PDB file of C-alpha atoms in Angstrom:
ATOM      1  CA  UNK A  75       0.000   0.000   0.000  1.00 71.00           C
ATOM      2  CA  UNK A  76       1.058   3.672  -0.573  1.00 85.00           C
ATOM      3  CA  UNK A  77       2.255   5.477   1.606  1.00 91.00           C
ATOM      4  CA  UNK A  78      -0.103   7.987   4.317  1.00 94.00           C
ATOM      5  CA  UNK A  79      -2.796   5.734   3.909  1.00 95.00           C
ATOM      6  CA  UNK A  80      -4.454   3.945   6.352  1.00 96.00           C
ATOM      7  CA  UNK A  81      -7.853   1.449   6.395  1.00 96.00           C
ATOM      8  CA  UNK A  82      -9.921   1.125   9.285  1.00 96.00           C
ATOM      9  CA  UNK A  83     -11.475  -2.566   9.481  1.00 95.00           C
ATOM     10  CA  UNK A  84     -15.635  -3.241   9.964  1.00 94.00           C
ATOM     11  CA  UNK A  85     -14.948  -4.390  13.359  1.00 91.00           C
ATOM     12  CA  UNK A  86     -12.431  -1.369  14.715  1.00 96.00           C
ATOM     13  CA  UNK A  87     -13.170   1.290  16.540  1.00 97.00           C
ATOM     14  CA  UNK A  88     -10.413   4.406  16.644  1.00 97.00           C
ATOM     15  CA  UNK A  89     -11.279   7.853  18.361  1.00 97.00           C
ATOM     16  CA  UNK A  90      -8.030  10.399  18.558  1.00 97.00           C
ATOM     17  CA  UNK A  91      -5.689  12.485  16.260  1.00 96.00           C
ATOM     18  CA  UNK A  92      -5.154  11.322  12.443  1.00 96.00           C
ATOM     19  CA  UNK A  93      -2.037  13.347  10.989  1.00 95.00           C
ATOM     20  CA  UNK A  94       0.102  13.205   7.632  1.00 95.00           C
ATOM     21  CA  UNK A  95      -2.832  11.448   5.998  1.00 95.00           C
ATOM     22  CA  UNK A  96      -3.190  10.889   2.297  1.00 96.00           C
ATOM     23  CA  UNK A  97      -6.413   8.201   2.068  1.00 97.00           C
ATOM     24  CA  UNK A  98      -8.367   7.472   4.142  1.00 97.00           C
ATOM     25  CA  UNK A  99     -10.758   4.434   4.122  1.00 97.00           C
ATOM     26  CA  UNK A 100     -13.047   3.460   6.903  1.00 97.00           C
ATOM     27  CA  UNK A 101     -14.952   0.394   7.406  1.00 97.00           C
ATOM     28  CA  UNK A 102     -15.679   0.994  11.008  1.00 96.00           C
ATOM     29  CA  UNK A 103     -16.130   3.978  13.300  1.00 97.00           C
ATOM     30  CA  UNK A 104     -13.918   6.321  13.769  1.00 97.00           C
ATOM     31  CA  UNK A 105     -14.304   9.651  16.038  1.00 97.00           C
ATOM     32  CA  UNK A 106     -11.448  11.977  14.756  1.00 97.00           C
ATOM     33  CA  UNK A 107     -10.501  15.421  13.014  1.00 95.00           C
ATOM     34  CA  UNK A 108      -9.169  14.933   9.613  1.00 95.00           C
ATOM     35  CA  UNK A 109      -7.182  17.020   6.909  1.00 96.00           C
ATOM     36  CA  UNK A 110      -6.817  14.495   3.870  1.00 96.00           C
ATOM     37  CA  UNK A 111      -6.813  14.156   0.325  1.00 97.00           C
ATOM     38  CA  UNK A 112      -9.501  11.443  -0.118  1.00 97.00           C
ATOM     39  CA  UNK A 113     -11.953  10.242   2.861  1.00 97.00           C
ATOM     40  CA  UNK A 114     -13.758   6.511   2.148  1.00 98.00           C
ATOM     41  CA  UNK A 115     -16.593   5.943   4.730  1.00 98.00           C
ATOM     42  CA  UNK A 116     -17.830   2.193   3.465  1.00 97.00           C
ATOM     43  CA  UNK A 117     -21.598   1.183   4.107  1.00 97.00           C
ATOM     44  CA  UNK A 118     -20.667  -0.431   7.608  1.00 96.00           C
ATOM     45  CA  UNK A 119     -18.898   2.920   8.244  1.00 97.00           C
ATOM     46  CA  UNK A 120     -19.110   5.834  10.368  1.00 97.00           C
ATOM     47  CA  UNK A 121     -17.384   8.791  11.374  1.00 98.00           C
ATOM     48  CA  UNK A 122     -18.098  11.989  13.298  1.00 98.00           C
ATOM     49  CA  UNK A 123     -15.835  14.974  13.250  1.00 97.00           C
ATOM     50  CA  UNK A 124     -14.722  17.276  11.001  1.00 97.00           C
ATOM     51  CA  UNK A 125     -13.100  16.537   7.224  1.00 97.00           C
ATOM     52  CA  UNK A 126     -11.135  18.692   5.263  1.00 97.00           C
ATOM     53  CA  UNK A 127     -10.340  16.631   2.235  1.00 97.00           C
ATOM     54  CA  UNK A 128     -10.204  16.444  -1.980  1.00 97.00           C
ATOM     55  CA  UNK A 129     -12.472  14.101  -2.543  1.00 97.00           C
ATOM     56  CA  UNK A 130     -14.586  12.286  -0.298  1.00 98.00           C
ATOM     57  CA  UNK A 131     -17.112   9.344  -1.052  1.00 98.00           C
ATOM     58  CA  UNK A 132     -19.523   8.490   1.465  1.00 98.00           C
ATOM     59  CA  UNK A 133     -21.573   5.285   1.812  1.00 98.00           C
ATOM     60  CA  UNK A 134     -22.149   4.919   5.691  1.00 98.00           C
ATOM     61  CA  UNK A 135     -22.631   7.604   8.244  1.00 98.00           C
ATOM     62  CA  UNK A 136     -21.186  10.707   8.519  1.00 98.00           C
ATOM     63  CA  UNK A 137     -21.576  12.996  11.507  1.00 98.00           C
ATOM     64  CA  UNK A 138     -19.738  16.455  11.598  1.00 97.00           C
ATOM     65  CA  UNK A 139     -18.454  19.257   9.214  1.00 97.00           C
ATOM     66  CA  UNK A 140     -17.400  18.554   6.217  1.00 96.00           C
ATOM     67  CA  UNK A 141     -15.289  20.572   3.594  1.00 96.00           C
ATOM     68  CA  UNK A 142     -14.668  19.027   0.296  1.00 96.00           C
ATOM     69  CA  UNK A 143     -13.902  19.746  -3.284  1.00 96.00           C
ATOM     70  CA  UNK A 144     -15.589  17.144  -4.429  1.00 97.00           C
ATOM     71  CA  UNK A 145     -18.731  14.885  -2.792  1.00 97.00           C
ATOM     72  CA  UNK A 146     -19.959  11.626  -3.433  1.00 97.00           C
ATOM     73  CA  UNK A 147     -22.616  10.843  -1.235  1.00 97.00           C
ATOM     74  CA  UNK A 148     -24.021   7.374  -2.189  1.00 98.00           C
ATOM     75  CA  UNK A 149     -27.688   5.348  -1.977  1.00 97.00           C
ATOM     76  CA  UNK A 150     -26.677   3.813   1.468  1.00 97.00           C
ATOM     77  CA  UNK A 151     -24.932   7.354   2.917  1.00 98.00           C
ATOM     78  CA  UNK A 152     -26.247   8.860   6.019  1.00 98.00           C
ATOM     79  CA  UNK A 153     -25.272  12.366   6.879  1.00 97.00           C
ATOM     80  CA  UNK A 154     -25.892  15.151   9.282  1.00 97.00           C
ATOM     81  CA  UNK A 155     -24.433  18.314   9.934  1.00 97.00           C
ATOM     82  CA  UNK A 156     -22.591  20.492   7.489  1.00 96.00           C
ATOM     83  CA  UNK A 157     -21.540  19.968   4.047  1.00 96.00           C
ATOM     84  CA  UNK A 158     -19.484  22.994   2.205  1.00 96.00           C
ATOM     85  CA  UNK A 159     -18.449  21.938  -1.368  1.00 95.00           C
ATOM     86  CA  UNK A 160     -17.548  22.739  -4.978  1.00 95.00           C
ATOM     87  CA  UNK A 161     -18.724  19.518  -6.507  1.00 96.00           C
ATOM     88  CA  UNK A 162     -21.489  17.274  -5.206  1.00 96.00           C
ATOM     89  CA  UNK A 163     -22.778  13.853  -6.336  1.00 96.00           C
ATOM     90  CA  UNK A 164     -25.839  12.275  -4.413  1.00 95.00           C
ATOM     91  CA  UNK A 165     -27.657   8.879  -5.206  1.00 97.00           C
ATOM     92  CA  UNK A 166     -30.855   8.345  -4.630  1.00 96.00           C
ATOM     93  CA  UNK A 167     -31.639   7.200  -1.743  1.00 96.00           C
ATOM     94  CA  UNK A 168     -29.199   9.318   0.116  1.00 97.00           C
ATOM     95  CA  UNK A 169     -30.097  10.241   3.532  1.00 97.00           C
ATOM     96  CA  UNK A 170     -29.522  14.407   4.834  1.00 96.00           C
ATOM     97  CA  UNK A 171     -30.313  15.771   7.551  1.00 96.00           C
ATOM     98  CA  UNK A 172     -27.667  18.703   7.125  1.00 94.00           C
ATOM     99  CA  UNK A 173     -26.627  22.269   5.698  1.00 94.00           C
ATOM    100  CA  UNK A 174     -25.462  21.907   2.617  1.00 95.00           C
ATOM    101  CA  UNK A 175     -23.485  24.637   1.242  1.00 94.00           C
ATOM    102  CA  UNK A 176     -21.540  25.192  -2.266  1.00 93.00           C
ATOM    103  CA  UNK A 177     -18.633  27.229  -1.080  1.00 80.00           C
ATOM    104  CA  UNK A 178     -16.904  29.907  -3.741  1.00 66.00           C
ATOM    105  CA  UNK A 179     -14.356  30.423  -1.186  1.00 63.00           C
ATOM    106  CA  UNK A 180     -11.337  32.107  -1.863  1.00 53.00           C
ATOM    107  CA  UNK A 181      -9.237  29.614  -2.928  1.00 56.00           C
ATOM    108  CA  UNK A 182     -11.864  28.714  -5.564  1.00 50.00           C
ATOM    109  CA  UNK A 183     -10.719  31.281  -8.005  1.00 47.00           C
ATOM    110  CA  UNK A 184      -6.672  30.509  -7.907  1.00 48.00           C
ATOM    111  CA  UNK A 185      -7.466  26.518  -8.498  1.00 48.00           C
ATOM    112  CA  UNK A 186      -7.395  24.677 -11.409  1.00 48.00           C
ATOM    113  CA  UNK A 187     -10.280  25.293 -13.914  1.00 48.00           C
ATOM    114  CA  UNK A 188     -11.587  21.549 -13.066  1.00 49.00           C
ATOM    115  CA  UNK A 189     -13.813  22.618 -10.454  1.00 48.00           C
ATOM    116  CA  UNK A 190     -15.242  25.895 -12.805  1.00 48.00           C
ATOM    117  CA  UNK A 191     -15.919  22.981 -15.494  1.00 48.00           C
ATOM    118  CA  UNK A 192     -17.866  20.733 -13.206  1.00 49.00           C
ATOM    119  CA  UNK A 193     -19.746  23.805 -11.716  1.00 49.00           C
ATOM    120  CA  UNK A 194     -20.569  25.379 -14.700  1.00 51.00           C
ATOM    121  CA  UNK A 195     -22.215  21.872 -16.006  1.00 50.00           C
ATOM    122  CA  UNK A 196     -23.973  21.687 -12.990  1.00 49.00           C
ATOM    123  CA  UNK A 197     -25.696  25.041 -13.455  1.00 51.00           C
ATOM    124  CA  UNK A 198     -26.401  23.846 -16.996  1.00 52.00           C
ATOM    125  CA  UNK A 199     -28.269  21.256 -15.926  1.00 51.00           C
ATOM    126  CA  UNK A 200     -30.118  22.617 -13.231  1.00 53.00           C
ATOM    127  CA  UNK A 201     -31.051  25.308 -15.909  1.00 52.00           C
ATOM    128  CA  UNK A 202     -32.580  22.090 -17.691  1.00 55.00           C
ATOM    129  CA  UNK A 203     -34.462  21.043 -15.561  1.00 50.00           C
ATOM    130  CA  UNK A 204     -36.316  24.677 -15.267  1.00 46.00           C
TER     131      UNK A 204
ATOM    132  CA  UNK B 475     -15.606  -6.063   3.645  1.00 54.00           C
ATOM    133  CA  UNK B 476     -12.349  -5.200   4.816  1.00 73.00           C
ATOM    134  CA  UNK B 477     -11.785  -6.749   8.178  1.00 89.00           C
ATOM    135  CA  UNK B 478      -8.495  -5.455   8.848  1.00 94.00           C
ATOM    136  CA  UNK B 479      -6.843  -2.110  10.000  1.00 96.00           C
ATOM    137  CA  UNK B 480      -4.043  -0.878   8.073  1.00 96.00           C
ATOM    138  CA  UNK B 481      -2.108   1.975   8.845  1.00 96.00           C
ATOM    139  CA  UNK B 482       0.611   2.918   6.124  1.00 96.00           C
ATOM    140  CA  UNK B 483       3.777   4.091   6.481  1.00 95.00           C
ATOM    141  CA  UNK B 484       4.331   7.787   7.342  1.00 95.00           C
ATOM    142  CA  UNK B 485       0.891   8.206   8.545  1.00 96.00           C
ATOM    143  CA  UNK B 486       0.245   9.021  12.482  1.00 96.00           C
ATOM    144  CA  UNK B 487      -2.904   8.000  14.376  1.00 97.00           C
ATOM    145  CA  UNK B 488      -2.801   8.960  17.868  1.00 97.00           C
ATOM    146  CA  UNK B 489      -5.859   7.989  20.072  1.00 97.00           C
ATOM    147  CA  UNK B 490      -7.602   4.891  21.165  1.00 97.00           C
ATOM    148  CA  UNK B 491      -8.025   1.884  18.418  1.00 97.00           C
ATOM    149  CA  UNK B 492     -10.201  -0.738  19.676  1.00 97.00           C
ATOM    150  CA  UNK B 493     -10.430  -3.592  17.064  1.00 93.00           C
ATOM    151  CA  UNK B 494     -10.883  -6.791  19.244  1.00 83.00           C
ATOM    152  CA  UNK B 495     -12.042  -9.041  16.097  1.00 87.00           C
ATOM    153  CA  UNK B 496      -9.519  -8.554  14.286  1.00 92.00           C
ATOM    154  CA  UNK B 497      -6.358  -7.974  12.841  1.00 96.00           C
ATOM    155  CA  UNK B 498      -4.241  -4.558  12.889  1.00 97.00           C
ATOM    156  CA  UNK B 499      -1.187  -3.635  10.726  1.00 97.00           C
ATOM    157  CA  UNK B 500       0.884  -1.061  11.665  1.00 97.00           C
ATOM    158  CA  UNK B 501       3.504   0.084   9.169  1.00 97.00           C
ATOM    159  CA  UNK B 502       3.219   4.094  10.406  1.00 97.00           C
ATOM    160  CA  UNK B 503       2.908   6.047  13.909  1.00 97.00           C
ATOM    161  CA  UNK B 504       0.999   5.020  16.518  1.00 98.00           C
ATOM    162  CA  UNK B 505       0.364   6.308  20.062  1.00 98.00           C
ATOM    163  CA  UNK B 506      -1.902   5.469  22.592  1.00 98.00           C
ATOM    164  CA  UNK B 507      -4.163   2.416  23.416  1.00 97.00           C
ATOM    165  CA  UNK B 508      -4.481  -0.764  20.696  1.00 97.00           C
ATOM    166  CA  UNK B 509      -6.512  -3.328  21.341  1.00 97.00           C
ATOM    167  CA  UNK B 510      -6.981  -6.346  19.011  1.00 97.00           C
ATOM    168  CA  UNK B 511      -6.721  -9.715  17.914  1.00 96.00           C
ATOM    169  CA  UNK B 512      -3.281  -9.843  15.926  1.00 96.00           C
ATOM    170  CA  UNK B 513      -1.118  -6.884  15.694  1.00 97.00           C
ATOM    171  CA  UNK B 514       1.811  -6.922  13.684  1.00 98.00           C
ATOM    172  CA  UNK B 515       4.171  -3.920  13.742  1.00 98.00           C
ATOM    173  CA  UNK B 516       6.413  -3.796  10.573  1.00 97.00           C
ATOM    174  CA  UNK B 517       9.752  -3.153  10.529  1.00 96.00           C
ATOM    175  CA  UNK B 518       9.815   0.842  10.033  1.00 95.00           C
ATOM    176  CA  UNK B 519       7.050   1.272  12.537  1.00 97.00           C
ATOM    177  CA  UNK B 520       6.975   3.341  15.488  1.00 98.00           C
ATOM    178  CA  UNK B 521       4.648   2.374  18.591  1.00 98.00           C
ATOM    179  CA  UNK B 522       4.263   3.967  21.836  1.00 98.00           C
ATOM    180  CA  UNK B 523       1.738   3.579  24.095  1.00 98.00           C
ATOM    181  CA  UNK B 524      -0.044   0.179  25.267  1.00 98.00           C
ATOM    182  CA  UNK B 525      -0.864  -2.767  23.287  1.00 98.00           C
ATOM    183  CA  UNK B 526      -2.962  -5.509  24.158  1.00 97.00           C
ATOM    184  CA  UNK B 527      -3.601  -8.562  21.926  1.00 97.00           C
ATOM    185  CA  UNK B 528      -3.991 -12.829  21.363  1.00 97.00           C
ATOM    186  CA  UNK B 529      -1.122 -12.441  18.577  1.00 97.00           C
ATOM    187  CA  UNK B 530       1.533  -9.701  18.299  1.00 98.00           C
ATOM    188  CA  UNK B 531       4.609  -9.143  16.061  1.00 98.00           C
ATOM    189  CA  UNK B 532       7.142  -6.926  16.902  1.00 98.00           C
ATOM    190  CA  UNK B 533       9.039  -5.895  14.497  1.00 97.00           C
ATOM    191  CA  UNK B 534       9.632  -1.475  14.875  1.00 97.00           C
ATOM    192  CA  UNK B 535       9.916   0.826  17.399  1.00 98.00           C
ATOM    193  CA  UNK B 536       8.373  -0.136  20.425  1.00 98.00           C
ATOM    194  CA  UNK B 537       7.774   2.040  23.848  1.00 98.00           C
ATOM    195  CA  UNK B 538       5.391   1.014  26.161  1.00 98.00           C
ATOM    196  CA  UNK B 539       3.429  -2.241  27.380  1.00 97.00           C
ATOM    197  CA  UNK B 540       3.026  -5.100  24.997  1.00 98.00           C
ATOM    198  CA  UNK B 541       0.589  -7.647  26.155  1.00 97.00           C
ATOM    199  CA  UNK B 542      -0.120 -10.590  24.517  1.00 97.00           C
ATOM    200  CA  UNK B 543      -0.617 -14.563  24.639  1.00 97.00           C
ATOM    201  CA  UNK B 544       1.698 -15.115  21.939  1.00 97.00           C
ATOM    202  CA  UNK B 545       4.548 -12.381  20.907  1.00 98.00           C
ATOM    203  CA  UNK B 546       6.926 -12.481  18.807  1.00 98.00           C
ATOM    204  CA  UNK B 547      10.121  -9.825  18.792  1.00 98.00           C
ATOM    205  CA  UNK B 548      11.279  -9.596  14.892  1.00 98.00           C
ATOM    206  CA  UNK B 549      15.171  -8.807  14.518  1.00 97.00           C
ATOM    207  CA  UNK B 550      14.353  -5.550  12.889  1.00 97.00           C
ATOM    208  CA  UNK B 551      12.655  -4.711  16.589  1.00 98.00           C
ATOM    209  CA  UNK B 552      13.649  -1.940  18.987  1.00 98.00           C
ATOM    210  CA  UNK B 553      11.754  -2.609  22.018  1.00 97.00           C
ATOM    211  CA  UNK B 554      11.553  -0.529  25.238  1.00 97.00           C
ATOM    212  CA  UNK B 555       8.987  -1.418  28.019  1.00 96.00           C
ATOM    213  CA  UNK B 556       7.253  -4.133  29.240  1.00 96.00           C
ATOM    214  CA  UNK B 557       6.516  -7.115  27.473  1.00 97.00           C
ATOM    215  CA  UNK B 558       3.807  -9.646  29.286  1.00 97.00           C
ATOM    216  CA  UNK B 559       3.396 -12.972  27.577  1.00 97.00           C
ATOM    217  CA  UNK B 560       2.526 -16.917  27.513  1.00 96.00           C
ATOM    218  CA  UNK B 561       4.738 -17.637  24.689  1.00 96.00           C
ATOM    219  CA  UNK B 562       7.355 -15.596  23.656  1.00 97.00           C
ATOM    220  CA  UNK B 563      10.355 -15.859  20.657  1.00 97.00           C
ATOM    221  CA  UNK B 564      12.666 -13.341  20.268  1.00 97.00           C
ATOM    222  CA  UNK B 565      14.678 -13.761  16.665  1.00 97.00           C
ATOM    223  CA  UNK B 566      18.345 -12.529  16.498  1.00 97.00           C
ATOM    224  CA  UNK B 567      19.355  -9.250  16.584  1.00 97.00           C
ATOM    225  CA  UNK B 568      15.979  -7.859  18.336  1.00 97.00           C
ATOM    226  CA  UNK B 569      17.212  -5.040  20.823  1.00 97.00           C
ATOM    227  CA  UNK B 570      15.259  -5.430  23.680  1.00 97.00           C
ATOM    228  CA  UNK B 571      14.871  -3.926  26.751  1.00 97.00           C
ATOM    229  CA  UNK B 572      12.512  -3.945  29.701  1.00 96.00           C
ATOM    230  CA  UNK B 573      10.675  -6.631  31.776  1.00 96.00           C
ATOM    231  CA  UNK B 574       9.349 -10.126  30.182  1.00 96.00           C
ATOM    232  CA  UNK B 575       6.896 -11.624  32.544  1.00 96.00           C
ATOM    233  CA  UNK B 576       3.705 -14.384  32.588  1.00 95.00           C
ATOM    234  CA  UNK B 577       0.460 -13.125  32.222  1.00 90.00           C
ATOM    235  CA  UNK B 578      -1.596 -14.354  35.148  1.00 79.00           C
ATOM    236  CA  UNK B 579      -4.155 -16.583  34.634  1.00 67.00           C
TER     237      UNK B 579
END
């Protein structure tokens, strides 16, 4: 496995500090603050605390507030609390009970043109479906 | 599903694991409590703190209290603490220091 990565079994249980994380993949529960590039909380998942991360794909529970570039919240995904993004995928199915917010912070505008892409097609569609 | 807990090298965790079912890798940091069913500690690895377990392999840095019904000290180990076990090898060229005893029964 790469390096900075770690994988939290089904059956483990971790509350604490997480630091010098790259990936993160969790299985079972996990209390914790986190600044990562990519955040994996599997179906038998569930984390509280706050994310800071790239990407982050959610198909468990998800407790806390959450700051992401991009958002995959899946059919089985639980979440409550606060969501800020720039890109945001949800299944049907998906379960919120939280703010939501698409963030054009500051640090939008000296990124890469991906995100402007992806947010521009999303206001294309949503212009669709007007 | 995964059933294991891997944490890769150069990554710290710091905090209380508790993963009694199963098995934990440790190939980063890691301070503070581990519980578990097998631990192994790879070679580069640095633990401190207080490890209880059926099945542990040493085989980093090591500070603290290792306890566990079978243990095994790697060469590539540095231990420092307390090591309680039923059955213990130690291969060559393990640096070890600290107590060994029995655990009770």
């Amino acid at each position: 496995m790469a390096n900075k990565q770690a994988v939290l079994g089904s059956g483990a249980r971790f509350s604490g500090k997480i630091s010098n994380a790259k990936s993160i993949e969790i299985n079972g529960f996990v209390e914790a603050d986190l600044v990562t590039e990519k955040v994996t909380i599997g179906s038998t998942g569930k984390f509280i605390g706050a994310v800071d991360s790239d990407l982050v794909v959610i198909a468990g529970e998800y407790e806390g507030k959450m700051q992401a570039e991009s958002v995959w919240l899946t059919e089985t995904s639980r979440i409550s609390g606060e969501v800020h993004y720039k890109s945001l995928q949800m299944d049907r199915g998906a379960a919120l009970n939280c703010r939501v917010v698409h963030n054009w912070n500051e640090n939008a505008s000296t990124k890469v043109d991906e995100t402007e892409k992806e947010t521009s097609e999303v206001s294309d569609e949503q212009k669709d479906t007007k | 599903m995964t059933e294991i807990t891997y944490i890769s090298e150069e990554l710290v965790m710091e905090g209380n694991l508790d993963s009694a079912g199963s098995s934990v890798v440790v190939a980063g940091r890691f301070k503070g409590e581990l519980r578990a069913k097998d631990v192994l500690l790879e070679a580069n690895s640095i633990f401190d703190g207080n490890l209880v377990a059926d099945k542990v392999t040493l085989g980093g840095l090591v500070k603290g209290e290792v306890s566990a019904n079978t243990l095994n000290v790697a060469s590539s180990a540095k231990v420092e603490g307390n090591l309680k076990t039923n059955a213990l090898s130690i291969d060559l060229g393990a640096e070890v220091s600290g107590s060994i005893t029995r655990i009770s029964k």
